[in-house]
Amino acid sequence: MKRAQLARLVGVSTSLTFSFGISTAAQAFQLVYLDFDSQTDPSEIQYTSEQRNAILSNLDIDYALFDVDFTLIQPSSSLFSTLFFNDGPSFGLAEQIDFRNLDKDDTVTININGAGATTSDEIVGLTSSTAAHELGHILGLRHGDAFGPIGSGIDEIIANSTNYSPAYLGPTNVTTEPRLKNMDIPFLPNLANEANKFFSERSAIKLAFNDHGTVVSESGGNNSIATAQALTLASLDVPNPLLSGINFGREFIVDALTVTGSINAAGEGDFFSFTGNAGDLFNFEVISDVLDRIANPIDSQISIFDSRGNFVDYFGTNAFNDNEFETNDSIIIDLVLPADDTYFINVNAASASDTGDYELFFYRFATDEVEINGTSSATFVDLQPASSASVFAGEGTSTINWGVPVSGSTSSQLSFTGNPFSTSFGEPFVAGTLEYTNGIISGSPSDTGITGANLRLNSIIDVPGLAIDDRMLTIERSIETVSTPNTSDPDESADILTIMPPAGLGSGFGNNFHVFEGDTATATLIGRIIESEVRNFSFSSFSELELDTDQDSVFNFDVDLDTVEVGQPVQLPQRVFAFEILGFGEVTSGEGFITSTSVPEPSTLLGTGLAIGLGSLLKKRKQTKK
């Protein structure tokens, strides 16, 4: 079973891997042999065993979602592709672009000598990135597969390529995600950063198609709209390899198909029909000129028509292409269908006398919110006594109490009750409820009470769309307890629990929960799960790694420690999931109300995770005694 691993290693760090346990159905296994010796001269980089293992680990992580395995030992049997290190032109060269990966024993050369990599980290990082890039070519990936999020168009420089015909008029809003199939030579000022790249959405679709894509043959006699061959796209399971970007953590919904066809007579054109709905996002590619296995390629053209025979609109012009930016193959990128209709694809040769073979690859792409299912629980820790005479109990449990009550009353008590939840990334949800009993405490509130405690909230989450099972998210937030003096004003006499949400979230959730004197009330606690950056890590046990995020949340991973060496550095994942507490939602029982306090600027909140304030801006009441 292949596992999705989120981090690449640099230098001679370790073979530590971070895994989600994602797998795909294996139908097109590819074995890759890493040959560091046969082409290496004494004056070239002498890769150490530690560097070789780190490079192999990086490649295995990059391709972990797909049916590709790597070895440092030359296989004695079976087909395998070979990566030759210290060979070929600068950086790297792939033997071919093998769409659908039909050739299982092709080769790649990697040569970073003279590229500026001097430290071990730089050598491993640049070698890993170059090898992953060039290997992608013999698995069918092209430079255009790094255009960026599907629907955002292409890079402005590529759009202005003189080979692109006709001129591309669509969006050039591609993001600067670190993609393994980037168009430029894989060279950065910090060469070790080359180990932090990952595949784009477009690349993931083609790699998944290698594993289990559907291919049909042209039926013939389809030389007009009236005789077009009807096609039905097949659902394609595409794992999401993104570690950042607009589609991070989302489920890919892809329907794809490849048609193997031929232009058999001069002036002939092949027509295919398919059904689509308004707003569907499609990509089309005719692959011929670039495929070595096609002995007689064509200089293709592609057009898309609606059921009335009119060109579909493509950013204010016709949906037609002659050449993509590198070759004579044709491509239509990010076409949005205007209506529910039957559409027609026309493939023809640019020259009326040209004949030959081609492959038509097209797919529909969408994303969906990934459902997150979980359960919450919490304990109170680090209780803060108001004085040396404070009386409190329950630390380390879900219920704490404090203070010496007057006769006939009870001590103050705070408890947390968790609940199951279902949410998606970035969406607020009820993380649990807090019940507070405002006991009447003898003497001054500062004599025997507490001033606050930390709420350590745990969430066990399952994300079926990403094959994440039973992962722990933990966040700890301070709750200030304000035991107010009793006056004739019930609102002013209400005790206050204060917790501050992250900076900049704005209104919507309160951070002050007021409970009237002598009463008990409950309020919902609102949280959300988001994408975050890793700040630090530590081992919570021999088999678990805790990743600290920018939100002071901790994401636990299972780890493989078989070959971990003490003291070796670890390259952490760039993005993980984090748990945020947003504040109180509403009072659900008892007598109390919720208010909001203005949130400090991010610079004030940075590193604290909590700010205390009592300036009331907004009140949400359940009941009042006024």
XYZ file of C-alpha atoms in Angstrom:
626
model
C 0.000 0.000 0.000
C 1.405 3.370 -1.019
C 1.225 6.050 1.653
C 0.945 9.803 1.229
C 3.948 11.384 2.869
C 3.986 15.102 3.553
C 7.617 15.977 4.071
C 10.749 15.739 1.991
C 14.165 15.385 3.514
C 17.173 17.581 2.926
C 20.801 16.848 3.553
C 21.462 13.564 5.258
C 18.658 14.139 7.714
C 16.858 10.837 8.244
C 14.393 8.479 6.642
C 11.632 9.792 8.905
C 8.358 9.998 7.005
C 5.043 11.657 7.777
C 2.163 9.600 6.438
C -1.568 9.980 5.958
C -2.051 6.396 4.801
C -3.550 7.276 1.425
C -3.490 4.619 -1.308
C -4.615 4.229 -4.904
C -5.657 1.151 -6.819
C -2.520 -0.222 -8.454
C -2.785 -1.061 -12.127
C 0.356 0.353 -13.698
C 3.258 -0.320 -11.360
C 6.507 1.456 -12.223
C 9.841 0.475 -10.681
C 12.651 3.064 -10.806
C 16.323 2.263 -10.225
C 18.600 5.048 -8.969
C 22.060 4.509 -10.514
C 24.616 6.728 -8.752
C 27.737 4.869 -9.907
C 27.866 3.696 -13.510
C 28.199 7.189 -15.049
C 30.140 8.927 -12.264
C 33.704 10.170 -12.853
C 36.145 10.946 -10.011
C 35.790 14.704 -10.610
C 32.001 14.645 -10.235
C 29.802 14.642 -7.156
C 30.453 11.554 -5.059
C 27.086 10.859 -3.458
C 27.432 9.360 0.002
C 25.220 6.511 1.165
C 23.356 8.933 3.430
C 22.730 11.344 0.552
C 21.552 8.493 -1.685
C 19.101 7.308 0.942
C 17.812 10.856 1.452
C 17.282 11.334 -2.310
C 15.479 8.015 -2.558
C 13.275 9.000 0.390
C 12.447 12.343 -1.243
C 11.455 10.686 -4.498
C 9.388 8.099 -2.683
C 7.595 10.901 -0.823
C 6.973 12.909 -4.021
C 5.420 9.913 -5.790
C 3.880 8.257 -2.732
C 0.313 8.817 -3.926
C 0.997 7.027 -7.198
C 2.103 3.532 -8.110
C 5.823 4.235 -8.371
C 8.544 2.540 -6.293
C 12.265 3.280 -6.048
C 15.340 1.165 -5.386
C 19.097 1.661 -4.976
C 19.737 -1.945 -6.010
C 19.599 -2.766 -9.697
C 16.704 -5.196 -10.258
C 17.695 -8.547 -11.682
C 14.392 -9.076 -13.435
C 11.231 -7.237 -14.445
C 11.017 -3.963 -16.309
C 12.349 -0.833 -14.649
C 13.285 2.720 -15.548
C 16.711 4.071 -14.621
C 17.824 7.444 -13.293
C 21.503 7.946 -14.175
C 23.212 10.472 -11.891
C 26.226 12.552 -13.013
C 25.309 11.978 -16.647
C 23.923 13.999 -19.527
C 23.526 17.773 -19.952
C 23.267 20.196 -17.030
C 20.420 19.535 -14.624
C 18.619 16.706 -16.402
C 17.205 15.113 -19.513
C 14.381 12.616 -19.976
C 14.519 10.064 -22.753
C 10.938 10.850 -23.736
C 7.580 12.186 -22.637
C 5.615 8.985 -22.199
C 1.972 9.902 -21.680
C 0.177 6.955 -20.022
C 3.608 5.482 -19.118
C 3.495 2.613 -21.598
C 7.296 2.235 -21.703
C 8.425 0.769 -18.386
C 12.185 0.711 -19.094
C 13.119 4.205 -20.262
C 15.849 6.421 -18.788
C 16.615 9.816 -17.280
C 19.919 11.600 -16.691
C 20.555 13.972 -13.783
C 23.620 16.200 -13.663
C 23.859 19.039 -11.131
C 27.650 19.378 -11.345
C 28.445 23.069 -11.686
C 24.941 24.154 -10.640
C 26.167 25.807 -7.441
C 25.135 23.140 -4.950
C 27.969 22.791 -2.436
C 26.565 21.775 0.937
C 25.025 18.367 1.518
C 21.589 19.950 1.964
C 21.897 21.762 -1.362
C 23.134 18.672 -3.195
C 20.323 16.497 -1.879
C 17.670 19.180 -2.411
C 18.611 20.073 -5.985
C 19.261 16.474 -7.006
C 15.927 15.344 -5.586
C 13.962 18.097 -7.321
C 15.702 17.597 -10.675
C 15.228 13.838 -10.529
C 11.539 14.156 -9.638
C 11.059 16.686 -12.448
C 12.736 14.599 -15.149
C 11.166 11.369 -13.966
C 7.814 13.090 -14.382
C 8.518 13.432 -18.101
C 8.965 9.695 -18.679
C 5.737 9.242 -16.740
C 3.972 11.546 -19.191
C 4.165 14.966 -17.546
C 4.867 18.077 -19.592
C 6.014 21.509 -18.480
C 2.527 22.833 -19.093
C 1.201 20.579 -16.360
C 2.695 23.063 -13.894
C 0.468 25.917 -15.090
C -1.064 26.124 -11.643
C -4.520 25.565 -10.150
C -6.943 24.408 -12.806
C -9.136 27.345 -13.739
C -6.469 29.974 -13.057
C -5.028 29.886 -16.564
C -1.319 29.911 -17.376
C 1.793 31.882 -16.592
C 1.983 35.282 -18.300
C 5.393 34.526 -19.806
C 4.074 31.298 -21.321
C 0.951 33.064 -22.559
C 3.206 35.394 -24.563
C 5.133 32.516 -26.165
C 5.419 32.982 -29.917
C 4.738 29.260 -30.406
C 1.325 29.524 -28.737
C -1.129 29.762 -31.641
C -3.488 31.475 -31.665
C -2.555 33.848 -28.871
C -3.873 32.819 -25.464
C -6.368 35.390 -24.130
C -7.376 33.722 -20.867
C -6.341 34.438 -17.281
C -2.721 34.424 -16.194
C -3.423 34.041 -12.495
C -1.307 31.015 -11.714
C -0.009 30.962 -8.162
C 3.598 30.699 -7.031
C 3.160 27.293 -5.452
C 6.376 25.228 -5.329
C 5.551 22.758 -8.086
C 7.804 19.899 -9.128
C 6.910 20.334 -12.783
C 7.797 24.007 -12.958
C 8.740 25.405 -16.336
C 12.048 26.894 -15.257
C 15.298 25.122 -14.559
C 14.957 23.895 -10.962
C 17.446 26.318 -9.443
C 16.868 28.554 -6.418
C 19.225 30.784 -4.395
C 18.557 28.468 -1.463
C 19.060 25.172 -3.232
C 17.920 23.148 -0.229
C 14.440 24.594 -0.786
C 14.252 22.424 -3.880
C 13.272 19.613 -1.532
C 9.991 21.358 -0.675
C 8.194 21.084 -4.015
C 5.139 19.050 -4.865
C 2.988 18.116 -7.839
C 0.233 20.343 -9.197
C -3.388 19.403 -9.829
C -2.735 18.855 -13.549
C 0.257 16.624 -12.874
C -1.702 14.592 -10.326
C -4.420 13.923 -12.898
C -1.956 12.545 -15.441
C -0.107 10.422 -12.885
C -3.420 9.011 -11.646
C -4.444 8.341 -15.236
C -1.294 6.246 -15.642
C -2.481 4.094 -12.758
C -6.110 3.528 -13.716
C -7.256 5.747 -16.590
C -9.783 4.740 -19.235
C -8.710 4.539 -22.886
C -10.958 3.981 -25.916
C -10.200 3.741 -29.615
C -11.592 5.896 -32.351
C -14.410 3.975 -34.003
C -13.964 5.440 -37.495
C -16.520 7.055 -39.762
C -16.698 10.025 -37.413
C -15.753 12.742 -39.876
C -18.598 15.172 -39.215
C -20.767 16.459 -36.403
C -23.586 14.272 -37.677
C -21.448 11.123 -37.403
C -19.476 12.104 -34.298
C -18.391 9.293 -31.998
C -20.176 9.646 -28.668
C -17.828 9.574 -25.665
C -18.567 9.063 -22.004
C -15.986 10.286 -19.562
C -14.979 7.884 -16.799
C -14.588 8.818 -13.167
C -10.926 9.056 -12.184
C -9.743 8.780 -8.599
C -7.089 11.507 -8.230
C -5.310 11.988 -4.892
C -4.502 15.515 -3.787
C -0.725 16.075 -3.421
C -0.893 19.809 -2.624
C 0.797 21.092 0.512
C -0.462 24.651 -0.035
C -2.550 26.700 -2.437
C -6.245 27.234 -3.066
C -6.956 23.519 -3.487
C -5.002 22.294 -0.480
C -7.081 19.850 1.546
C -9.869 19.639 -1.036
C -11.178 16.560 -2.783
C -10.540 16.382 -6.533
C -13.557 15.353 -8.617
C -12.271 14.299 -12.038
C -13.803 12.568 -15.072
C -11.265 11.784 -17.780
C -10.822 9.866 -21.005
C -8.181 9.203 -23.652
C -9.045 8.380 -27.255
C -6.437 6.849 -29.553
C -7.181 8.057 -33.073
C -5.823 8.561 -36.571
C -6.177 10.999 -39.422
C -6.199 8.506 -42.291
C -6.911 10.679 -45.303
C -5.849 14.112 -46.447
C -8.211 16.811 -45.220
C -9.966 14.468 -42.796
C -11.165 15.580 -39.376
C -12.355 13.429 -36.492
C -15.413 14.433 -34.432
C -16.316 13.270 -30.945
C -19.306 14.272 -28.813
C -19.781 14.518 -25.064
C -22.355 16.014 -22.725
C -21.578 18.791 -20.306
C -23.295 21.189 -17.957
C -23.103 24.938 -17.566
C -20.038 25.863 -15.552
C -18.176 22.579 -16.125
C -14.419 23.186 -16.300
C -12.673 21.188 -19.035
C -9.162 20.752 -20.393
C -8.354 19.217 -23.784
C -5.038 18.053 -25.185
C -4.094 16.385 -28.469
C -0.835 14.501 -27.946
C 1.049 13.377 -31.044
C 4.151 15.378 -31.927
C 5.706 14.799 -28.505
C 5.107 11.021 -28.311
C 8.076 8.940 -29.452
C 5.895 5.833 -29.778
C 3.926 7.482 -32.606
C 5.899 6.831 -35.756
C 3.753 9.113 -37.895
C 2.621 12.103 -35.784
C 0.435 14.948 -36.949
C 0.624 18.694 -36.429
C -2.771 18.765 -34.765
C -5.505 21.334 -34.329
C -8.448 21.127 -31.935
C -11.837 22.894 -31.899
C -14.844 22.724 -29.570
C -18.385 23.301 -30.911
C -21.828 23.397 -29.293
C -24.865 21.410 -30.504
C -25.691 24.110 -33.052
C -22.273 23.789 -34.670
C -20.995 27.101 -33.322
C -17.617 27.560 -31.690
C -17.800 27.606 -27.922
C -16.676 30.952 -26.537
C -13.164 30.847 -25.102
C -12.287 34.095 -23.315
C -13.904 36.189 -26.014
C -12.664 34.180 -28.967
C -13.263 30.737 -30.495
C -12.389 27.536 -28.629
C -9.623 26.586 -31.061
C -5.906 25.885 -30.788
C -3.162 24.991 -33.240
C -0.010 24.862 -31.094
C 0.704 24.816 -27.368
C 3.711 26.802 -26.148
C 6.428 24.168 -26.763
C 5.419 21.817 -29.599
C 3.014 21.393 -32.522
C 0.549 19.574 -30.290
C -2.683 21.436 -29.538
C -4.313 22.243 -26.230
C -7.335 24.099 -24.846
C -6.827 25.075 -21.229
C -9.553 25.734 -18.684
C -12.592 25.938 -20.934
C -15.794 26.696 -19.002
C -18.890 25.308 -20.693
C -21.617 27.952 -21.146
C -24.709 25.718 -20.978
C -26.124 22.235 -20.490
C -25.565 20.820 -23.944
C -23.982 18.237 -26.203
C -20.551 19.407 -27.304
C -18.304 18.330 -30.153
C -14.524 17.989 -30.322
C -12.911 18.250 -33.729
C -9.345 16.971 -34.198
C -7.670 17.650 -37.517
C -4.226 18.236 -38.992
C -2.953 21.748 -39.633
C -1.930 20.741 -43.135
C -4.568 19.361 -45.484
C -2.106 16.732 -46.670
C -1.009 15.572 -43.209
C -1.996 12.134 -41.907
C -0.978 10.211 -38.831
C -1.857 9.124 -35.305
C -2.712 11.025 -32.130
C -4.133 10.632 -28.653
C -6.894 12.897 -27.400
C -6.875 13.410 -23.633
C -9.565 15.460 -21.956
C -11.027 15.782 -18.498
C -13.556 17.617 -16.365
C -12.244 18.987 -13.058
C -13.953 20.191 -9.903
C -13.190 20.232 -6.212
C -15.288 19.604 -3.184
C -15.028 20.520 0.431
C -13.435 17.658 2.273
C -15.675 16.446 5.056
C -14.007 16.327 8.446
C -15.607 14.140 11.083
C -14.443 14.210 14.655
C -15.110 14.124 18.353
C -13.899 16.583 20.945
C -12.842 16.372 24.572
C -10.932 18.647 26.919
C -9.217 18.955 30.267
C -8.347 21.959 32.394
C -4.691 22.408 33.263
C -2.432 25.029 34.818
C -5.014 26.452 37.215
C -3.900 29.866 38.433
C -4.649 30.507 42.159
C -5.738 34.005 43.122
C -3.819 33.841 46.410
C -2.050 31.458 48.754
C -5.439 30.781 50.357
C -7.049 29.634 47.107
C -8.965 26.379 47.185
C -9.479 24.472 43.940
C -9.778 20.929 42.601
C -10.134 18.958 39.369
C -6.940 19.949 37.563
C -6.302 17.513 34.704
C -10.002 16.657 34.347
C -12.919 18.105 32.389
C -14.446 19.702 35.516
C -12.791 22.120 37.943
C -14.152 23.966 40.960
C -12.804 26.612 43.268
C -13.519 28.881 46.224
C -15.025 28.442 49.687
C -18.816 28.820 49.339
C -21.013 30.660 51.767
C -23.523 28.609 53.689
C -26.245 27.246 51.451
C -24.308 27.878 48.227
C -21.781 25.915 46.203
C -18.275 26.613 45.000
C -17.786 27.945 41.489
C -17.468 25.205 38.880
C -16.471 25.030 35.214
C -16.848 21.945 33.046
C -16.376 21.082 29.375
C -18.524 18.599 27.462
C -17.262 17.423 24.080
C -19.376 16.347 21.139
C -19.148 14.718 17.728
C -18.924 17.130 14.791
C -18.858 17.219 11.017
C -17.295 20.192 9.246
C -14.991 21.214 6.411
C -11.757 23.176 6.277
C -12.190 26.746 7.444
C -15.835 26.342 8.495
C -16.772 27.169 12.119
C -18.353 24.355 14.143
C -19.395 23.670 17.732
C -16.332 22.180 19.387
C -18.134 21.562 22.692
C -19.942 23.348 25.505
C -18.756 25.035 28.682
C -20.990 24.957 31.741
C -20.246 27.496 34.455
C -21.733 27.644 37.943
C -21.301 31.060 39.533
C -21.010 30.020 43.172
C -21.315 32.516 45.955
C -17.865 32.449 47.551
C -17.184 33.735 51.050
C -14.930 36.740 51.510
C -13.362 38.614 48.634
C -13.420 36.751 45.278
C -9.628 37.070 45.198
C -9.189 35.241 48.501
C -10.005 31.612 47.682
C -10.714 31.552 43.947
C -8.626 31.289 40.773
C -7.818 33.834 38.103
C -7.840 31.418 35.213
C -6.933 28.045 33.729
C -5.848 26.584 30.443
C -8.370 24.623 28.404
C -6.576 21.800 26.570
C -8.979 20.821 23.806
C -8.404 17.585 21.896
C -10.086 16.560 18.678
C -9.816 13.160 17.031
C -10.527 13.672 13.334
C -11.231 11.469 10.333
C -11.036 12.912 6.815
C -12.321 10.189 4.468
C -11.528 12.196 1.337
C -7.853 12.323 2.323
C -7.736 8.895 3.996
C -6.888 10.468 7.348
C -7.967 8.255 10.231
C -7.946 8.962 13.960
C -5.540 11.903 13.920
C -5.251 14.044 17.018
C -5.498 17.827 16.890
C -4.791 19.624 20.153
C -4.990 23.288 21.099
C -4.536 24.956 24.469
C -6.118 28.293 25.298
C -6.201 30.317 28.505
C -9.537 31.166 30.054
C -9.567 34.060 32.485
C -12.071 33.849 35.318
C -13.285 37.137 36.726
C -15.244 36.719 39.989
C -16.996 40.051 40.237
C -18.093 41.767 43.466
C -21.832 41.454 44.074
C -23.806 44.661 43.519
C -27.428 45.576 42.902
C -26.817 45.330 39.148
C -27.149 41.645 37.996
C -25.105 42.270 34.854
C -22.273 43.868 36.793
C -22.386 41.052 39.361
C -22.155 38.319 36.721
C -18.887 36.382 36.710
C -16.985 36.427 33.424
C -15.044 33.786 31.479
C -12.838 35.411 28.854
C -11.114 33.779 25.881
C -9.778 35.712 22.914
C -10.112 34.444 19.311
C -7.267 34.796 16.784
C -6.519 38.324 15.599
C -8.406 39.699 12.628
C -11.370 37.318 12.603
C -13.846 40.119 13.144
C -17.324 39.803 14.643
C -19.500 36.761 14.867
C -18.351 35.058 18.058
C -18.022 36.452 21.544
C -15.057 35.996 23.800
C -16.746 36.850 27.149
C -19.256 34.480 28.776
C -21.169 36.125 31.666
C -23.104 34.029 34.219
C -25.371 35.623 36.819
C -24.638 35.349 40.522
C -25.707 32.005 41.985
C -26.792 30.618 38.584
C -25.540 27.960 36.158
C -25.396 28.496 32.384
C -23.897 26.745 29.366
C -22.436 28.211 26.178
C -21.119 26.665 22.983
C -17.431 26.949 22.152
C -16.768 27.533 18.455
C -13.694 26.253 16.601
C -12.510 25.551 13.092
C -9.848 23.440 11.379
C -7.592 25.242 8.937
C -4.416 24.906 6.900
C -1.358 26.109 8.800
C 2.413 26.234 8.796
C 4.646 24.078 10.947
C 6.614 25.973 13.566
C 8.271 23.223 15.595
C 8.045 19.536 16.375
C 8.596 17.109 19.221
C 8.137 13.421 19.894
C 5.177 12.602 22.125
C 6.063 8.901 22.109
C 8.304 6.511 20.235
C 5.809 6.309 17.391
C 4.208 9.758 17.331
C 5.413 13.156 16.246
C 3.750 16.381 17.387
C 3.853 19.277 14.912
C 3.338 22.737 16.420
C 1.606 25.221 14.120
C 1.236 28.972 13.904
C -2.107 28.688 15.693
C -0.504 27.049 18.771
C -2.286 23.889 17.697
C -0.593 20.493 17.631
C -1.118 17.938 14.850
C -0.048 14.377 15.700
C 1.445 12.075 13.057
C 2.352 8.424 13.136
C 6.005 8.074 12.211
C 8.415 5.393 11.096
C 11.419 5.517 13.414
C 13.234 2.402 12.220
C 16.187 4.334 10.830
C 16.022 7.617 12.720
C 19.389 8.739 14.028
C 19.539 10.889 17.149
C 20.628 14.439 16.427
C 19.852 14.377 12.719
C 17.833 17.339 11.353
C 14.335 16.778 10.007
C 12.695 18.679 7.141
C 9.145 19.376 8.332
C 6.003 19.519 6.176
C 5.287 22.993 4.865
C 1.567 22.816 5.631
C -0.518 20.828 8.065
C -3.897 21.142 9.761
C -4.464 23.324 12.806
C -7.294 23.771 15.291
C -8.457 27.320 16.094
C -10.788 28.367 18.912
C -12.870 31.280 17.649
C -14.839 32.090 20.778
C -18.258 31.493 22.341
C -21.253 30.894 20.107
C -24.444 31.185 22.137
C -25.853 30.545 25.578
C -27.782 27.275 25.328
C -29.159 26.960 28.873
C -29.333 28.849 32.149
C -29.048 32.550 32.740
C -26.163 34.381 31.167
C -25.029 36.319 28.135
C -22.070 36.662 25.767
C -20.168 39.797 24.808
C -17.346 40.521 22.409
C -14.172 42.425 23.170
C -12.195 44.148 20.449
C -9.392 41.993 19.090
C -5.861 43.422 19.331
C -3.714 43.914 16.282
C -1.820 40.804 15.137
C 1.473 42.236 16.403
C -0.003 42.489 19.886
C -1.381 38.965 19.807
C 1.603 37.309 18.167
C 3.052 34.567 20.312
C 0.435 34.832 23.062
C -2.650 33.216 21.628
C -4.780 35.113 24.144
C -5.618 38.660 25.102
C -7.797 39.778 27.981
C -10.258 42.661 27.807
C -13.595 43.643 29.251
C -14.725 46.418 26.890
C -18.124 45.216 25.753
C -18.893 45.784 22.060
C -21.667 43.294 21.446
C -24.071 41.417 23.731
C -25.789 38.111 23.016
C -28.326 37.287 25.738
C -30.041 34.063 26.642
C -31.750 35.489 29.738
C -31.349 38.556 31.895
C -32.357 39.421 35.416
C -32.718 43.124 34.774
